[in-house]
PDB file of N, CA, C and O in Angstrom:
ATOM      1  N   UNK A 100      72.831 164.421  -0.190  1.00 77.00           N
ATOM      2  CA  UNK A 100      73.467 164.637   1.104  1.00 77.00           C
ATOM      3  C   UNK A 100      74.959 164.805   0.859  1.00 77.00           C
ATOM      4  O   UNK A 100      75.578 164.040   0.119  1.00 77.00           O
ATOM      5  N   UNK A 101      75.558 165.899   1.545  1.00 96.00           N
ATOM      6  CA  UNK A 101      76.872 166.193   1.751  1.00 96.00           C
ATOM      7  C   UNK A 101      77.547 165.311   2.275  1.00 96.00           C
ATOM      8  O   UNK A 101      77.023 164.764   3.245  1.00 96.00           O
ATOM      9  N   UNK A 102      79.185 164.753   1.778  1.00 96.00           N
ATOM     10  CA  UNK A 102      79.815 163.975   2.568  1.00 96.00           C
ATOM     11  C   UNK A 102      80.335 164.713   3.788  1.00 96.00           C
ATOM     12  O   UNK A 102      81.345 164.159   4.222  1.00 96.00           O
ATOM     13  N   UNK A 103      80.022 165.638   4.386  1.00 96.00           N
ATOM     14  CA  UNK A 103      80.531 165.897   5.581  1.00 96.00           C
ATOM     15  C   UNK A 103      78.978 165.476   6.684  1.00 96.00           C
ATOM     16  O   UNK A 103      79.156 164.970   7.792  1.00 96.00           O
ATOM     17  N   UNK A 104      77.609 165.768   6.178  1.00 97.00           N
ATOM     18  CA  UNK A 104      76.642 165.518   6.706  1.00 97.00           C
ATOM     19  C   UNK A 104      76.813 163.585   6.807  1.00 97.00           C
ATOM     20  O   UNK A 104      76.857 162.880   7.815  1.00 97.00           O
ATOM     21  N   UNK A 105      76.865 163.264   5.610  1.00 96.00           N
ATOM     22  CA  UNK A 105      76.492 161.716   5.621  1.00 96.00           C
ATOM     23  C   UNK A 105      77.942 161.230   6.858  1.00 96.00           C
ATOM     24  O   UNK A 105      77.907 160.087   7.314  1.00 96.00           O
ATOM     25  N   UNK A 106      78.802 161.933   7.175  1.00 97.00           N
ATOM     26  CA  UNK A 106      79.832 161.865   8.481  1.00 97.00           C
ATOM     27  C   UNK A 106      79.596 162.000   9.382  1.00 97.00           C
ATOM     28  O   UNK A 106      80.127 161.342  10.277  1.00 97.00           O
ATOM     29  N   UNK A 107      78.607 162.991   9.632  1.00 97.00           N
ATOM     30  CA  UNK A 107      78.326 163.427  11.030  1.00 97.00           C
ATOM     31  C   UNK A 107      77.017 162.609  11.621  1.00 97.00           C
ATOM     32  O   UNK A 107      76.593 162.367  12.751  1.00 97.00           O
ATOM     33  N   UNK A 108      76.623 162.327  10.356  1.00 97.00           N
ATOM     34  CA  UNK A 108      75.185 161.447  10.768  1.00 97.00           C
ATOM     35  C   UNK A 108      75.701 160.354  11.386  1.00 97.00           C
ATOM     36  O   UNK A 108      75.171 160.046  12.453  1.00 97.00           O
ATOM     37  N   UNK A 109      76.811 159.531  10.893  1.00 97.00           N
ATOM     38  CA  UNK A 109      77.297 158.283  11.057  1.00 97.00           C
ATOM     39  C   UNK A 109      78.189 158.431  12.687  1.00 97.00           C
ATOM     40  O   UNK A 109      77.861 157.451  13.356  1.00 97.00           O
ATOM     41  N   UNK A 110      78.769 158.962  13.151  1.00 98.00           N
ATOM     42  CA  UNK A 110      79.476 160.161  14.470  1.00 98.00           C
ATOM     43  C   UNK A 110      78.201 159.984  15.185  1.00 98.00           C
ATOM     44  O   UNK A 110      78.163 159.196  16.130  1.00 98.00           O
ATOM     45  N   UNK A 111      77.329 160.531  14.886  1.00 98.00           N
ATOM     46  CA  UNK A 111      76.149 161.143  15.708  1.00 98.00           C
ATOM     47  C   UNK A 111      75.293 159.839  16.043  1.00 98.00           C
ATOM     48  O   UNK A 111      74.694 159.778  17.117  1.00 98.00           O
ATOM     49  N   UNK A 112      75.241 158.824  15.141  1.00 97.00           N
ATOM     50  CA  UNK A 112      74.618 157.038  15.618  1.00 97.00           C
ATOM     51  C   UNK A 112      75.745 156.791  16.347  1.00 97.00           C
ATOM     52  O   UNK A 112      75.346 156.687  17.507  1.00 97.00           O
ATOM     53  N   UNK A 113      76.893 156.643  16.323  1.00 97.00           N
ATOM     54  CA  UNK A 113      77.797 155.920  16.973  1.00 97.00           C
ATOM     55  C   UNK A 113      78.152 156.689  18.395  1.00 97.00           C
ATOM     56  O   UNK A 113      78.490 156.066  19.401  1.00 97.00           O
ATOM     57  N   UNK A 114      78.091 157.388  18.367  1.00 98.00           N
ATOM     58  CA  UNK A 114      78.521 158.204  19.419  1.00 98.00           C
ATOM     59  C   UNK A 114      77.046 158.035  20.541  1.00 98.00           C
ATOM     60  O   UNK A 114      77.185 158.406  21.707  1.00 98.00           O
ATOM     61  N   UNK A 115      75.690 157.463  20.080  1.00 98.00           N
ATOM     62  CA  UNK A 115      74.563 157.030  20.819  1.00 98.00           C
ATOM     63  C   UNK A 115      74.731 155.623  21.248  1.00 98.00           C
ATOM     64  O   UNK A 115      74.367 155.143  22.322  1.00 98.00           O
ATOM     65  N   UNK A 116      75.361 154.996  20.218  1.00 97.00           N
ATOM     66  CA  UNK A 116      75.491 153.855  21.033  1.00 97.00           C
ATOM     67  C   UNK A 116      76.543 153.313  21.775  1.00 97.00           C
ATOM     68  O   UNK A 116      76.522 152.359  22.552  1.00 97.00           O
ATOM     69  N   UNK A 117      77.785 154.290  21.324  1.00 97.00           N
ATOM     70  CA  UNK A 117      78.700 154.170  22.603  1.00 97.00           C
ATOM     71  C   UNK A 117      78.239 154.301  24.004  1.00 97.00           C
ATOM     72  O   UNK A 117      78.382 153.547  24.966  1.00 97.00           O
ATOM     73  N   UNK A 118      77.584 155.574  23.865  1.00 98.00           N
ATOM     74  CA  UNK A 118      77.102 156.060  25.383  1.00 98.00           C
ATOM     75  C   UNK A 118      76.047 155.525  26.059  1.00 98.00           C
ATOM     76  O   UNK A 118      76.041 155.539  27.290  1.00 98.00           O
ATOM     77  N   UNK A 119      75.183 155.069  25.447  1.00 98.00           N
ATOM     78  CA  UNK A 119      74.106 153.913  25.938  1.00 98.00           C
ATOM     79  C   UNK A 119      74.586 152.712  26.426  1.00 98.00           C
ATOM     80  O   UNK A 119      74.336 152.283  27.552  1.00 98.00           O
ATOM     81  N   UNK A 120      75.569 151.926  25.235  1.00 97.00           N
ATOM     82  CA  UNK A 120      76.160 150.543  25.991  1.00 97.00           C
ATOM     83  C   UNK A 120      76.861 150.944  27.165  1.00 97.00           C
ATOM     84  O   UNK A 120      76.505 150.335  28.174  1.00 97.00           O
ATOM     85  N   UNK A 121      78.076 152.100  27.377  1.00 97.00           N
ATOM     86  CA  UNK A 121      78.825 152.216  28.257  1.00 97.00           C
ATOM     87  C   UNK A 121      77.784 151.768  30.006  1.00 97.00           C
ATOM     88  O   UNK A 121      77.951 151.039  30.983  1.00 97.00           O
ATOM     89  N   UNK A 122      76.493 152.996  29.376  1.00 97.00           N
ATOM     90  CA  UNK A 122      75.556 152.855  30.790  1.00 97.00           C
ATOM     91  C   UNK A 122      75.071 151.381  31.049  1.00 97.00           C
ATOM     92  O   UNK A 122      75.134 150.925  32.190  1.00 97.00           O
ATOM     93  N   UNK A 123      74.607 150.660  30.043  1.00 96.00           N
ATOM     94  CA  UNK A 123      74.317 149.572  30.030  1.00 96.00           C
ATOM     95  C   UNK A 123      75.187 148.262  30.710  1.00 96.00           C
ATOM     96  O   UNK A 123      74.774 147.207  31.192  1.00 96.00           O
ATOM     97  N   UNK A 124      76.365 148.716  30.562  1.00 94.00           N
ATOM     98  CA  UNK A 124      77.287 147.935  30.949  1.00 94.00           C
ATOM     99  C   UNK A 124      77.997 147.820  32.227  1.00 94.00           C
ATOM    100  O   UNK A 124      78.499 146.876  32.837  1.00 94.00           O
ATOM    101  N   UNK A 125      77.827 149.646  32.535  1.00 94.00           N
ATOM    102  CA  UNK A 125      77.945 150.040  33.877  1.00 94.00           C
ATOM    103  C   UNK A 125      76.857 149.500  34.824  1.00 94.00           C
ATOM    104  O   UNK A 125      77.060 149.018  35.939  1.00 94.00           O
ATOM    105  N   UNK A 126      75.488 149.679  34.112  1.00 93.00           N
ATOM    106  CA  UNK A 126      74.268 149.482  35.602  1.00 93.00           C
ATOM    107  C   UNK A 126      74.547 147.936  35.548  1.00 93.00           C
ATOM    108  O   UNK A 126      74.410 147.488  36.686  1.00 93.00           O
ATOM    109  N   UNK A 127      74.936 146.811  34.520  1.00 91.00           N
ATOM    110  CA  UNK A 127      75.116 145.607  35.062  1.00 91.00           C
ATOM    111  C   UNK A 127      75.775 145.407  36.354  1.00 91.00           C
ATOM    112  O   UNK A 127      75.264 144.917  37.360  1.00 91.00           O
ATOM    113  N   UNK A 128      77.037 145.867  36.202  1.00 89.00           N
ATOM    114  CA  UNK A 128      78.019 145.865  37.348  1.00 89.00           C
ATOM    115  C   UNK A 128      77.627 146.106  38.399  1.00 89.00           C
ATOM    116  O   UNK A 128      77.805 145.324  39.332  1.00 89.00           O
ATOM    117  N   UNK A 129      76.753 147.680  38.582  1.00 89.00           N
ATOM    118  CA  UNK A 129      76.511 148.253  39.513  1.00 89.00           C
ATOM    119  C   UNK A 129      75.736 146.933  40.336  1.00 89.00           C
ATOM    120  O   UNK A 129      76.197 146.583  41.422  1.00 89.00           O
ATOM    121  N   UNK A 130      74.790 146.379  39.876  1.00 89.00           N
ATOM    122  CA  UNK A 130      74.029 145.614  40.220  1.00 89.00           C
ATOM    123  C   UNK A 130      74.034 144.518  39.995  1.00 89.00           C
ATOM    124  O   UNK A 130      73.029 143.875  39.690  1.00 89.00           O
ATOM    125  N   UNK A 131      75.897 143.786  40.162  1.00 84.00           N
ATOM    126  CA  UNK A 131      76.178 142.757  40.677  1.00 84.00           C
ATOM    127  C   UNK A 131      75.312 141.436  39.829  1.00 84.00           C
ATOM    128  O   UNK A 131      74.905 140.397  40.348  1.00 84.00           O
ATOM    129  N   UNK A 132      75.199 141.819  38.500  1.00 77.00           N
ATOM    130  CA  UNK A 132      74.635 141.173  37.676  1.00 77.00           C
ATOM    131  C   UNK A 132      75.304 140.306  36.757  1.00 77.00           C
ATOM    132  O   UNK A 132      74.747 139.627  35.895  1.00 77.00           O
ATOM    133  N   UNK A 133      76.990 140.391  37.076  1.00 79.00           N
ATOM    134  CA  UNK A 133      77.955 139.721  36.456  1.00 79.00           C
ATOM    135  C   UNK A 133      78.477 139.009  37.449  1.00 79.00           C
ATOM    136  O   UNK A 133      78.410 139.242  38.656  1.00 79.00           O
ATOM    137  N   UNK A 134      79.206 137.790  36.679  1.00 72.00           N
ATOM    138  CA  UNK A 134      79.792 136.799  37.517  1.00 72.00           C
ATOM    139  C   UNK A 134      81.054 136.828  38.352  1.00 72.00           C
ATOM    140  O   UNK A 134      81.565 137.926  38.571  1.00 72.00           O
ATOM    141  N   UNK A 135      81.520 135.902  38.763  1.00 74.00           N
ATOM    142  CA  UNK A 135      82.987 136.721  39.734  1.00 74.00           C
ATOM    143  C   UNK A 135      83.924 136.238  38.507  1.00 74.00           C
ATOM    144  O   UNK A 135      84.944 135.587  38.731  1.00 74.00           O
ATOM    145  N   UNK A 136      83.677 136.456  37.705  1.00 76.00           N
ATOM    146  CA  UNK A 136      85.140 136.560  36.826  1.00 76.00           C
ATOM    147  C   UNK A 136      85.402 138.373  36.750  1.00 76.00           C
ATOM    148  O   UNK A 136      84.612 139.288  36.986  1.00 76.00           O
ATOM    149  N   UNK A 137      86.890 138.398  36.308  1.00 89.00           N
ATOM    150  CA  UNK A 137      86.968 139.796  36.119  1.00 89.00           C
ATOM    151  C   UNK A 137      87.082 140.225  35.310  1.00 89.00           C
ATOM    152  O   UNK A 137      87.533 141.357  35.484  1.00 89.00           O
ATOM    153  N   UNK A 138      86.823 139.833  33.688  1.00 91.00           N
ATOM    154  CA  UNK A 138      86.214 140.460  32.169  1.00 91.00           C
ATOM    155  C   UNK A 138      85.099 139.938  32.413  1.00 91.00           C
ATOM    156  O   UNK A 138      84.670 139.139  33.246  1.00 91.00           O
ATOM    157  N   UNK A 139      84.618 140.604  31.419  1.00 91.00           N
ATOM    158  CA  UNK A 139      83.483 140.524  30.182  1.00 91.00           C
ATOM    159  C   UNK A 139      83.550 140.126  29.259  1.00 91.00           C
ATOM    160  O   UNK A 139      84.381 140.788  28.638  1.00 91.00           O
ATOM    161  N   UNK A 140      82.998 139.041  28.428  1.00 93.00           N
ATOM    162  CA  UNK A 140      82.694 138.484  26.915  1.00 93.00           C
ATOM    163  C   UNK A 140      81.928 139.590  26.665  1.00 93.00           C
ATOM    164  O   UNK A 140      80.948 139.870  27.356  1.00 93.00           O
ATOM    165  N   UNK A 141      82.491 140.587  25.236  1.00 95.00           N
ATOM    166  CA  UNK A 141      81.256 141.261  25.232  1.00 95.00           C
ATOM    167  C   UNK A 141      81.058 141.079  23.614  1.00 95.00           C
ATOM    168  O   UNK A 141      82.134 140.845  23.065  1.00 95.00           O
ATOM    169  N   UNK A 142      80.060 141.124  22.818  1.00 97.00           N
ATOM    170  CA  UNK A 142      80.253 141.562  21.365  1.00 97.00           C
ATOM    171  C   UNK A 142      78.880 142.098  21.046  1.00 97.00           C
ATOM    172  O   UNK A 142      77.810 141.750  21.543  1.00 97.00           O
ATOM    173  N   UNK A 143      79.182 143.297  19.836  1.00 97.00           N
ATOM    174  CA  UNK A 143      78.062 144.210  19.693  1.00 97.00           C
ATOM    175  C   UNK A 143      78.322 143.733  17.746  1.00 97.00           C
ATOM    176  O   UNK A 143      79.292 143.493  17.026  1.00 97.00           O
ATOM    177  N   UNK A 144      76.886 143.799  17.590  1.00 97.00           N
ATOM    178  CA  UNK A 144      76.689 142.933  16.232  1.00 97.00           C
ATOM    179  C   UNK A 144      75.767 144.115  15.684  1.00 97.00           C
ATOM    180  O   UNK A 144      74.772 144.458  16.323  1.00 97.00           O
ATOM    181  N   UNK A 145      76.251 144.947  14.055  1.00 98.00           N
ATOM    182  CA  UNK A 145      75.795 146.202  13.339  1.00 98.00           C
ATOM    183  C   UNK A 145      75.046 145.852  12.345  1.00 98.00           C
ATOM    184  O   UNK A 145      75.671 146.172  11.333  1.00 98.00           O
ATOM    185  N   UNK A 146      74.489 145.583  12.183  1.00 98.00           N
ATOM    186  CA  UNK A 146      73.261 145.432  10.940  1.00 98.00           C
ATOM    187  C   UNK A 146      72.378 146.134  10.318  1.00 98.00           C
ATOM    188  O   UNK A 146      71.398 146.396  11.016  1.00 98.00           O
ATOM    189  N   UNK A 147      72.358 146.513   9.330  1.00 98.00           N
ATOM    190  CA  UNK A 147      71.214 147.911   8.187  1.00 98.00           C
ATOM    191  C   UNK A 147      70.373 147.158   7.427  1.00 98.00           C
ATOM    192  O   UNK A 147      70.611 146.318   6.559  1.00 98.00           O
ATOM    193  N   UNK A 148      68.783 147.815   8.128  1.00 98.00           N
ATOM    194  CA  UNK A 148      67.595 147.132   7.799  1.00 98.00           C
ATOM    195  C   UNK A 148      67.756 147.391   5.920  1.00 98.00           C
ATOM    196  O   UNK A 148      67.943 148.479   5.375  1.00 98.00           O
ATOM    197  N   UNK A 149      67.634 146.227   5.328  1.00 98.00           N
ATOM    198  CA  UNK A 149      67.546 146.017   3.680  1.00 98.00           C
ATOM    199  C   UNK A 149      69.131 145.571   3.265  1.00 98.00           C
ATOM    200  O   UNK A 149      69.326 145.061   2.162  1.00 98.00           O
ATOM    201  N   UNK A 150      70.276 145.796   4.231  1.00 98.00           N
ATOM    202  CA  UNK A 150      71.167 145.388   3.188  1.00 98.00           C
ATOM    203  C   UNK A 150      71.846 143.925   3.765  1.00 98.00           C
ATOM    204  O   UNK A 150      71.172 143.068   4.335  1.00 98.00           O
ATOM    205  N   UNK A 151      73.501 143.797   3.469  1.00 98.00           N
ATOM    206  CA  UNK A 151      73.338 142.450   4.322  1.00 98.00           C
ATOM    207  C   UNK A 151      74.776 142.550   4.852  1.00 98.00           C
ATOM    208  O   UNK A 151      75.703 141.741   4.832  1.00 98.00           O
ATOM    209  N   UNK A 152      74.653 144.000   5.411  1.00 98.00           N
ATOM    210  CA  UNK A 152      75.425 144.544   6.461  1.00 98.00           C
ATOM    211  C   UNK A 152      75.128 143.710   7.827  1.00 98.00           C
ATOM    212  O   UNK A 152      74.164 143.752   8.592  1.00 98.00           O
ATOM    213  N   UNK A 153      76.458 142.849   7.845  1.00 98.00           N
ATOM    214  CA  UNK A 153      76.505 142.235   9.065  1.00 98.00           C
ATOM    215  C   UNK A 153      77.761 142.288   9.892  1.00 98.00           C
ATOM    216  O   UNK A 153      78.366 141.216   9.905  1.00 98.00           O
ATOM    217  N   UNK A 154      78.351 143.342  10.641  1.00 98.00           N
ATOM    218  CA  UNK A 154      79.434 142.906  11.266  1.00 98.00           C
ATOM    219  C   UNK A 154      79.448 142.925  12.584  1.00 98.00           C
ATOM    220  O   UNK A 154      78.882 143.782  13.263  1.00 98.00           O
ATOM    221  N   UNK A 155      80.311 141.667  13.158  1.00 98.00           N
ATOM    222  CA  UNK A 155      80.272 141.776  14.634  1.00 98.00           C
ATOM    223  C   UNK A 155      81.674 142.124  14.944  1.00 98.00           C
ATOM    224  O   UNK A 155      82.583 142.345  14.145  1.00 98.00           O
ATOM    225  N   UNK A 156      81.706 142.138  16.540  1.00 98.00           N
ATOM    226  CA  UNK A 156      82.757 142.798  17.165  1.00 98.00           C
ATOM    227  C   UNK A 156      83.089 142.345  18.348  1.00 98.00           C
ATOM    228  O   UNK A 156      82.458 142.961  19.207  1.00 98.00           O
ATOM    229  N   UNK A 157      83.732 141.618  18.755  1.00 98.00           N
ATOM    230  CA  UNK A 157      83.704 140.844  20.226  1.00 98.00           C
ATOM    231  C   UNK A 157      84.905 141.442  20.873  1.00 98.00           C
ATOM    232  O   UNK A 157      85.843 141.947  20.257  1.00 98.00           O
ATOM    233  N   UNK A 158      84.795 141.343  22.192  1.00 97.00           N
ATOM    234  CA  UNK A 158      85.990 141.861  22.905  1.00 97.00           C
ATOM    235  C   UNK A 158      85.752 141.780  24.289  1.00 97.00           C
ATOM    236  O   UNK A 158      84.570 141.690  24.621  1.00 97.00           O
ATOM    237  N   UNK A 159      86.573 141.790  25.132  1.00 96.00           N
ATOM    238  CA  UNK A 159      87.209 141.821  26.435  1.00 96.00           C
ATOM    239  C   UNK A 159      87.026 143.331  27.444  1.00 96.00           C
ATOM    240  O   UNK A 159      87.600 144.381  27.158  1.00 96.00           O
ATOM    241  N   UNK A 160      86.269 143.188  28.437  1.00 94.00           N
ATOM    242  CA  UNK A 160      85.985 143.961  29.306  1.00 94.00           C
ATOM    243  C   UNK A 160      86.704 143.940  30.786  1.00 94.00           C
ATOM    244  O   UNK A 160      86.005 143.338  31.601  1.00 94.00           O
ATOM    245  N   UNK A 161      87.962 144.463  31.341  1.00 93.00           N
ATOM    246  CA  UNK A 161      88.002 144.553  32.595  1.00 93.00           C
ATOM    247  C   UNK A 161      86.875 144.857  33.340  1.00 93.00           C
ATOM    248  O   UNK A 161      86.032 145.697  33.025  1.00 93.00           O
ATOM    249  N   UNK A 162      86.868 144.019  34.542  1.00 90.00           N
ATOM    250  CA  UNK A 162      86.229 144.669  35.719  1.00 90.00           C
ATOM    251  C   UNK A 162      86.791 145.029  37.001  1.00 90.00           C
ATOM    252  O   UNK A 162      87.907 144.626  37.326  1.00 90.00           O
ATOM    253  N   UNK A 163      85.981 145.875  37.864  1.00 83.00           N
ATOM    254  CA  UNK A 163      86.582 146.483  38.952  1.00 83.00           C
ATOM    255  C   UNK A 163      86.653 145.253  39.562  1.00 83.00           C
ATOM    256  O   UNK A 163      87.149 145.147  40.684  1.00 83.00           O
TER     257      UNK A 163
END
């Protein structure tokens, strides 16, 4: 595999799960499924089946 392919592959996962959580995160709201604070605790945790790729990522969400 080409390093421009093994790039775009990696673009092309991330760029799915940006856009999935975003919705995910949106229909919570929509549906008043969060508390009356106005962030979010959020953290998204990356892991690759066989290795011992583990990183997480926590962070802070405004809300409307």
């Amino acid at each position: 595999m080409s390093e421009d392919a093994f790039n775009m592959s990696i673009r092309k996962f991330l760029k799915e799960v940006g856009v999935t959580s975003q919705r995910k995160i949106e229909e919570m709201v929509r549906e008043g499924q969060i508390g009356g604070d106005k962030k979010l605790n959020v953290r998204m945790t990356l892991t690759a089946e066989g290795t011992g790729l583990n990183h997480v990522v926590d962070g802070e969400i405004e809300l409307p």
